[in-house]
PDB file of C-alpha atoms in Angstrom:
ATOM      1  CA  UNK A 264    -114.534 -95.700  11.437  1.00 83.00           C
ATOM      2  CA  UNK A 265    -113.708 -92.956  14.647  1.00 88.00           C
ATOM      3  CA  UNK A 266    -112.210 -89.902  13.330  1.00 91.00           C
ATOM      4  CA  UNK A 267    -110.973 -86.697  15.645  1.00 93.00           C
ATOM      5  CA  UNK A 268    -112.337 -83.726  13.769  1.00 93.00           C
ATOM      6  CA  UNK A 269    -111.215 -80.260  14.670  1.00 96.00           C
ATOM      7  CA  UNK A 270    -114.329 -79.251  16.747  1.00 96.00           C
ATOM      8  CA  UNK A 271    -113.372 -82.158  18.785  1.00 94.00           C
ATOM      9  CA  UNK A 272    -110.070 -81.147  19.196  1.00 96.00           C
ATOM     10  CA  UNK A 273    -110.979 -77.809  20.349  1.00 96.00           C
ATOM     11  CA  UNK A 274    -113.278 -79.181  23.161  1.00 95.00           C
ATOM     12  CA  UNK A 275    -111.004 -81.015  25.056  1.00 95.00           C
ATOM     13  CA  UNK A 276    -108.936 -79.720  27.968  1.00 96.00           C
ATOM     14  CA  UNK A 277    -105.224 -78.779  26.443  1.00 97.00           C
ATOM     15  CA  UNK A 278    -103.851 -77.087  28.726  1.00 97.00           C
ATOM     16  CA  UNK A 279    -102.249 -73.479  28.188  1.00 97.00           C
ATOM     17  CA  UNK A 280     -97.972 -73.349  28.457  1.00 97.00           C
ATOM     18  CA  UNK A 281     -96.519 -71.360  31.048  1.00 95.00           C
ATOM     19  CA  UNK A 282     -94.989 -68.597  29.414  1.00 96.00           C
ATOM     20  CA  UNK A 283     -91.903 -66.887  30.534  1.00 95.00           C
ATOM     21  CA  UNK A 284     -90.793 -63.696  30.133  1.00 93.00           C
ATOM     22  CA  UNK A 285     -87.908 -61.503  31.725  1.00 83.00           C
ATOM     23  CA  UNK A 286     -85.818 -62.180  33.205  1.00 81.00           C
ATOM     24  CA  UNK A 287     -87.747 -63.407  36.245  1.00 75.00           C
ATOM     25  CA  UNK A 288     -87.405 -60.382  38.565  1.00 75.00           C
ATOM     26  CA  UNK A 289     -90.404 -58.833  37.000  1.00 82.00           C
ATOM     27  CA  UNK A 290     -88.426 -56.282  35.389  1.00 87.00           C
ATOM     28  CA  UNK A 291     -86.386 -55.059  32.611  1.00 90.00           C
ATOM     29  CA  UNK A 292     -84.647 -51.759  32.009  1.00 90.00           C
ATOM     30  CA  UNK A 293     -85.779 -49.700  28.883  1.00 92.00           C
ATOM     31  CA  UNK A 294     -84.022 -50.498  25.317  1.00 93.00           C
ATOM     32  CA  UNK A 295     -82.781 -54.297  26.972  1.00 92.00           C
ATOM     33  CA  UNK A 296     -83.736 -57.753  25.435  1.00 94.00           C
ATOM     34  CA  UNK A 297     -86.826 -59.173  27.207  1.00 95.00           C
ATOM     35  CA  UNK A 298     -86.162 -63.010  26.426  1.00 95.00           C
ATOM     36  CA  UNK A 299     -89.380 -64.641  25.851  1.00 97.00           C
ATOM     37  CA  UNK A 300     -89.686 -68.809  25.864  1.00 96.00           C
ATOM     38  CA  UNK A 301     -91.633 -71.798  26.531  1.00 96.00           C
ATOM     39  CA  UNK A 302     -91.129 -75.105  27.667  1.00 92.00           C
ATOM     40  CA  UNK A 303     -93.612 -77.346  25.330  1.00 86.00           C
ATOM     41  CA  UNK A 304     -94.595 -80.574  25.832  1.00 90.00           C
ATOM     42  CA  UNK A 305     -96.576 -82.695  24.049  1.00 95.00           C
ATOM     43  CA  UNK A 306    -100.166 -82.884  25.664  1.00 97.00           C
ATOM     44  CA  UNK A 307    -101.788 -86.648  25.657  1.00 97.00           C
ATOM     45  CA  UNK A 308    -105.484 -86.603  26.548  1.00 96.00           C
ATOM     46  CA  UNK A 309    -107.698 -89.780  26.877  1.00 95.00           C
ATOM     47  CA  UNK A 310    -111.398 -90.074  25.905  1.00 91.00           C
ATOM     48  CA  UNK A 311    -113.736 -92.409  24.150  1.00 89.00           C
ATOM     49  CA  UNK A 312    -115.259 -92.112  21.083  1.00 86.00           C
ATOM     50  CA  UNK A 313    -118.618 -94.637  20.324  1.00 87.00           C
ATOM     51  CA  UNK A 314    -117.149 -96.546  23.187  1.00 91.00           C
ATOM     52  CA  UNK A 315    -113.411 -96.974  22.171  1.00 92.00           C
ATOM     53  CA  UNK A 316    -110.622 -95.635  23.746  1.00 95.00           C
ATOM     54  CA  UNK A 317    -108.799 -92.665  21.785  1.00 96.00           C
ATOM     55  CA  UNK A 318    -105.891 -90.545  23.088  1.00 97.00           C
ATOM     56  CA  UNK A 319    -105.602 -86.892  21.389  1.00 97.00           C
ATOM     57  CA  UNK A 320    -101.785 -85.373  21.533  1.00 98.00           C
ATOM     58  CA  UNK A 321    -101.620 -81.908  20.939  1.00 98.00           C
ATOM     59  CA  UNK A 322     -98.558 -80.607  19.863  1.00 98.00           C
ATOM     60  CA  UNK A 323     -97.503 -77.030  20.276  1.00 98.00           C
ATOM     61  CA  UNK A 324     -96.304 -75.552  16.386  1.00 97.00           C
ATOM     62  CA  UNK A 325     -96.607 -71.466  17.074  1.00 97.00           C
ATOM     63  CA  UNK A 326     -96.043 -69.327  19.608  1.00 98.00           C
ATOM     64  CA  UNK A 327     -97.479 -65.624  19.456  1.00 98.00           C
ATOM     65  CA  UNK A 328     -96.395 -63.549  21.754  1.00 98.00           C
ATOM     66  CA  UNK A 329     -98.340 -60.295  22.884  1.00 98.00           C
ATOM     67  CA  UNK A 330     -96.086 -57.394  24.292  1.00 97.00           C
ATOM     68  CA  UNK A 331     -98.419 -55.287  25.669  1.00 97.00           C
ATOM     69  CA  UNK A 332     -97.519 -52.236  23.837  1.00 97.00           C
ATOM     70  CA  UNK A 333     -99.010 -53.309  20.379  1.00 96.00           C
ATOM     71  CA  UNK A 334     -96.067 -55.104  19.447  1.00 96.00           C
ATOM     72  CA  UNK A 335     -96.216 -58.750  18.423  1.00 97.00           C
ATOM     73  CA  UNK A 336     -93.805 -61.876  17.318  1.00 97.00           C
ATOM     74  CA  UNK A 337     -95.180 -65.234  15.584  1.00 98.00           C
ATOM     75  CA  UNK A 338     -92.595 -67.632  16.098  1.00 97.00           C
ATOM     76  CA  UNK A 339     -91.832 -71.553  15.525  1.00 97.00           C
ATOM     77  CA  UNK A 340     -89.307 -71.442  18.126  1.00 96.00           C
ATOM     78  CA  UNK A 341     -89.598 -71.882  21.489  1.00 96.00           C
ATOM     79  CA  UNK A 342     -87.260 -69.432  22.605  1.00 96.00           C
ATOM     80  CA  UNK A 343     -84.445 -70.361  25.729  1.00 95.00           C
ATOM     81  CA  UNK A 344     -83.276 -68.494  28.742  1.00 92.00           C
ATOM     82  CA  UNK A 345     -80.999 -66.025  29.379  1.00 88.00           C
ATOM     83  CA  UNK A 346     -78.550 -65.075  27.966  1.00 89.00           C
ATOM     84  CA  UNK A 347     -80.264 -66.337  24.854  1.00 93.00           C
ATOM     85  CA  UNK A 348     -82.272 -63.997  22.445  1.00 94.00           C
ATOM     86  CA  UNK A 349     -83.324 -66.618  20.164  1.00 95.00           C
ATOM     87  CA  UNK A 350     -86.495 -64.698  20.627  1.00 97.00           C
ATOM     88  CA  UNK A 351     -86.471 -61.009  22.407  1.00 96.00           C
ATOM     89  CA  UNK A 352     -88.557 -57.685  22.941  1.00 96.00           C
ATOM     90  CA  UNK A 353     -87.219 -54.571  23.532  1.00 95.00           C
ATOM     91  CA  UNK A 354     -89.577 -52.257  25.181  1.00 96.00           C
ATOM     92  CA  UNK A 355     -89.090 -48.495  23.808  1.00 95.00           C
ATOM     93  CA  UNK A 356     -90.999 -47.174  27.132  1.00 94.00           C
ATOM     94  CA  UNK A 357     -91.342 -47.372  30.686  1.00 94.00           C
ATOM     95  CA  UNK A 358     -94.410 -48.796  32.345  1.00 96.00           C
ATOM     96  CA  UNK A 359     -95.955 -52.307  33.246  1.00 97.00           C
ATOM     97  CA  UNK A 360     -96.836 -53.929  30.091  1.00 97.00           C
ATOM     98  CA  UNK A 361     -98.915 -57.637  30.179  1.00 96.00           C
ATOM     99  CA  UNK A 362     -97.115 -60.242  27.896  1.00 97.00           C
ATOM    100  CA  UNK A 363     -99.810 -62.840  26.594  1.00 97.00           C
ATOM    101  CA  UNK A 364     -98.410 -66.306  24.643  1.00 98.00           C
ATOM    102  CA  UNK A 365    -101.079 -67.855  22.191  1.00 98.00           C
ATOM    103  CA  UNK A 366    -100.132 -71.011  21.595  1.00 98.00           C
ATOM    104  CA  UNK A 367    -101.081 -72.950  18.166  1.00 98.00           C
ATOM    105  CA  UNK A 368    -101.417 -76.724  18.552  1.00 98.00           C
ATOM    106  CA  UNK A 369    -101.776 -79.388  15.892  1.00 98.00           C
ATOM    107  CA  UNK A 370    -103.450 -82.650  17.275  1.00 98.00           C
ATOM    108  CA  UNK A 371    -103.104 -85.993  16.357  1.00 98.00           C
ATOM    109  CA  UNK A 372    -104.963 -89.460  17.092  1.00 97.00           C
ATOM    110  CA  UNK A 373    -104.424 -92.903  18.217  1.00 97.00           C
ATOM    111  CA  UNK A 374    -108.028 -95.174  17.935  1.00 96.00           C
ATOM    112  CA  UNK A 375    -107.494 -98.026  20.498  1.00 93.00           C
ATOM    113  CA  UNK A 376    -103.700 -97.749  20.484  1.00 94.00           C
ATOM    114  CA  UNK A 377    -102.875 -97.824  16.817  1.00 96.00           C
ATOM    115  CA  UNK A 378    -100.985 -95.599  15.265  1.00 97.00           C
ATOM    116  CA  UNK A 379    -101.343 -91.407  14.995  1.00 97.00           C
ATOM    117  CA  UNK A 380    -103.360 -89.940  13.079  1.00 97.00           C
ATOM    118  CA  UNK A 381    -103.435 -86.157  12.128  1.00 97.00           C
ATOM    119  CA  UNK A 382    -106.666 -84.349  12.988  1.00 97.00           C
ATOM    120  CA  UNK A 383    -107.175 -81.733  10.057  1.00 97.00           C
ATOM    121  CA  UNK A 384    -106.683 -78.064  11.114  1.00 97.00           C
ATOM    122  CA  UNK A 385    -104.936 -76.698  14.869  1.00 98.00           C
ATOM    123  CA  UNK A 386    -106.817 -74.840  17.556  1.00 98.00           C
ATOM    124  CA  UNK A 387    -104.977 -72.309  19.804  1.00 98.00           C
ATOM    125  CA  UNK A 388    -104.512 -71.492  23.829  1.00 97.00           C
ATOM    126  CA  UNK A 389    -104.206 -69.010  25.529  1.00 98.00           C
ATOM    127  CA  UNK A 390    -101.482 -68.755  28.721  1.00 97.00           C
ATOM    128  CA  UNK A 391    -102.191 -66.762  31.821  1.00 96.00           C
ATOM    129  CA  UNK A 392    -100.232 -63.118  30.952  1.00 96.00           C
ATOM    130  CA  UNK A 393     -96.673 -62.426  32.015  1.00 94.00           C
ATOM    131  CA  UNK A 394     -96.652 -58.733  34.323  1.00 95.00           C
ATOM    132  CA  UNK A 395     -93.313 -57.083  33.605  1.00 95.00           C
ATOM    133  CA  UNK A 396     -92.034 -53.264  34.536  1.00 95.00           C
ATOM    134  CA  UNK A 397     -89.630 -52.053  31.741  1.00 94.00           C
ATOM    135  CA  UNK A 398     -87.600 -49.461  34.186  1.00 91.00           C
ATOM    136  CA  UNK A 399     -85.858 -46.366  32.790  1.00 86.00           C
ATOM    137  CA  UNK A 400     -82.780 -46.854  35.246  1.00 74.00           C
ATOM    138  CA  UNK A 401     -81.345 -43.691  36.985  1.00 67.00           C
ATOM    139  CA  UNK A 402     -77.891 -43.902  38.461  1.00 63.00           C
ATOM    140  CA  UNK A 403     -78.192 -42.646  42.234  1.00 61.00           C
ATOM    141  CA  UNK A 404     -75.722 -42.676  45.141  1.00 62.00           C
ATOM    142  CA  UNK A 405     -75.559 -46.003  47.156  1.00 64.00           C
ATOM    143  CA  UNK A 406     -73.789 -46.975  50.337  1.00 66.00           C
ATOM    144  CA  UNK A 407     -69.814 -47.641  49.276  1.00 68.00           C
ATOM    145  CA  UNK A 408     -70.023 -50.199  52.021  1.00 70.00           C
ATOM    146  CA  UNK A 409     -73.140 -51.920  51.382  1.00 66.00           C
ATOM    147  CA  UNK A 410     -72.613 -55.604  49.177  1.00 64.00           C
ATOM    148  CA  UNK A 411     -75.801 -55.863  48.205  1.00 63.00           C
ATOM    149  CA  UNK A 412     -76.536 -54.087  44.612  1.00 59.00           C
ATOM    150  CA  UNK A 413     -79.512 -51.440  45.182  1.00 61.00           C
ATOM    151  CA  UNK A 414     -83.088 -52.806  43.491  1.00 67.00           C
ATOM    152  CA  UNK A 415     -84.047 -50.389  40.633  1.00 69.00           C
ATOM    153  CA  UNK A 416     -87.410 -48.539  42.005  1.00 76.00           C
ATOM    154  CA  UNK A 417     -90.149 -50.059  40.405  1.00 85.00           C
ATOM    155  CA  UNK A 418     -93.663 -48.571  41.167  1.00 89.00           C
ATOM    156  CA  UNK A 419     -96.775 -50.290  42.421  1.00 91.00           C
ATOM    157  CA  UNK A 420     -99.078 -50.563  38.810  1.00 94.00           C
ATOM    158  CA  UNK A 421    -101.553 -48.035  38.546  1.00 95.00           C
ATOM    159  CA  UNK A 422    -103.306 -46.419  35.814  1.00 95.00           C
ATOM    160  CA  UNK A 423    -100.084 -43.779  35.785  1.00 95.00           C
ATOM    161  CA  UNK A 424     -97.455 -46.654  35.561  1.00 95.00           C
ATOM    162  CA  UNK A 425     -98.996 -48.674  32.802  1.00 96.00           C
ATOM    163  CA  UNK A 426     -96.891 -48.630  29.567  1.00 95.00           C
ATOM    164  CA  UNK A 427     -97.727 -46.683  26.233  1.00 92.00           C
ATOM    165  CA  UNK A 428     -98.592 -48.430  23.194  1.00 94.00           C
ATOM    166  CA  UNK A 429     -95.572 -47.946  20.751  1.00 93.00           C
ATOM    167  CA  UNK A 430     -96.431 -46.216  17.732  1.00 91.00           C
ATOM    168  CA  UNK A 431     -93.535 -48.339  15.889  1.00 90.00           C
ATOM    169  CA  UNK A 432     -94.220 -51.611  17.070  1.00 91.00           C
ATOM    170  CA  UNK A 433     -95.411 -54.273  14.578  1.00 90.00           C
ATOM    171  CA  UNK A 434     -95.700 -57.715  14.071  1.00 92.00           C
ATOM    172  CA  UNK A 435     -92.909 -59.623  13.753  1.00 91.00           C
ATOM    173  CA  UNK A 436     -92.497 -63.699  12.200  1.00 91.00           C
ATOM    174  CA  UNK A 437     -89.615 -65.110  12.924  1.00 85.00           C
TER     175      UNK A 437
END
């Protein structure tokens, strides 16, 4: 009998979601939703077990998100673009803040193409972090006969443009 055990789980290759976080300009003004989602997909991974073929999906089930400031949401849902704010940050502070998803996976297992097993217990992944600049906008005089709209300033990081932890901020489950 070929079982998938946890341990086993954990050492094969799942690889992390892209995360997305913004919207995608790389910035968001102070005290504005930053929409936070995920595309999953359902990982299938082929190995062999004592010589027989076995396929591993891992399923994505959680999605923690890291703000950067000390603030955190745990969330089942995946979240959806703009102008969606299934699930949304607001940043209290300006600064560049690093926005890290930890994904939760449950696995299953299929022994020579019969049917899915669950493996007992979920490992977790984490995604390459999201840089974003939460901008305290300023209005300022622009050209009355320019068309394009002027880019908010946003500052080259640096130790003195990193964002401040939030003394409020919490964890969240949603």
């Amino acid at each position: 009998m070929i079982t998938v055990t946890r341990e086993d789980f954990a050492r094969l290759p799942v690889e992390p979601l892209v995360p997305h976080a913004g919207p995608e300009a790389g910035w968001i003004p102070v005290n504005s939703p930053t929409v936070l989602y995920v595309e999953p997909t359902d990982q299938i991974l082929d190995t062999t077990l004592l010589g027989t073929p076995v396929q591993v999906r891992a399923i994505p089930v959680s999605y923690t998100w890291s703000m950067g400031d000390g603030g955190t949401i745990t969330t089942t849902k995946r979240g959806k673009p703009y102008p969606s704010e299934e699930v949304a940050y607001y940043y209290e502070t300006e600064g560049w803040y690093d926005i890290t998803l930890t994904t939760t996976f449950a696995g299953q297992f299929s022994v020579n193409g019969g049917p899915w097993q669950d493996i007992d217990g979920t490992i977790t992944i984490d995604s390459t972090p999201v840089p974003l600049y939460s901008n305290s906008l300023e209005s300022r005089l622009v050209n009355p006969d320019s068309t394009e709209p002027p880019e908010p300033i946003v500052p080259d990081r640096t130790p003195d443009t990193e964002g401040h932890p939030n003394p409020r901020a919490g964890h969240e489950t949603r």
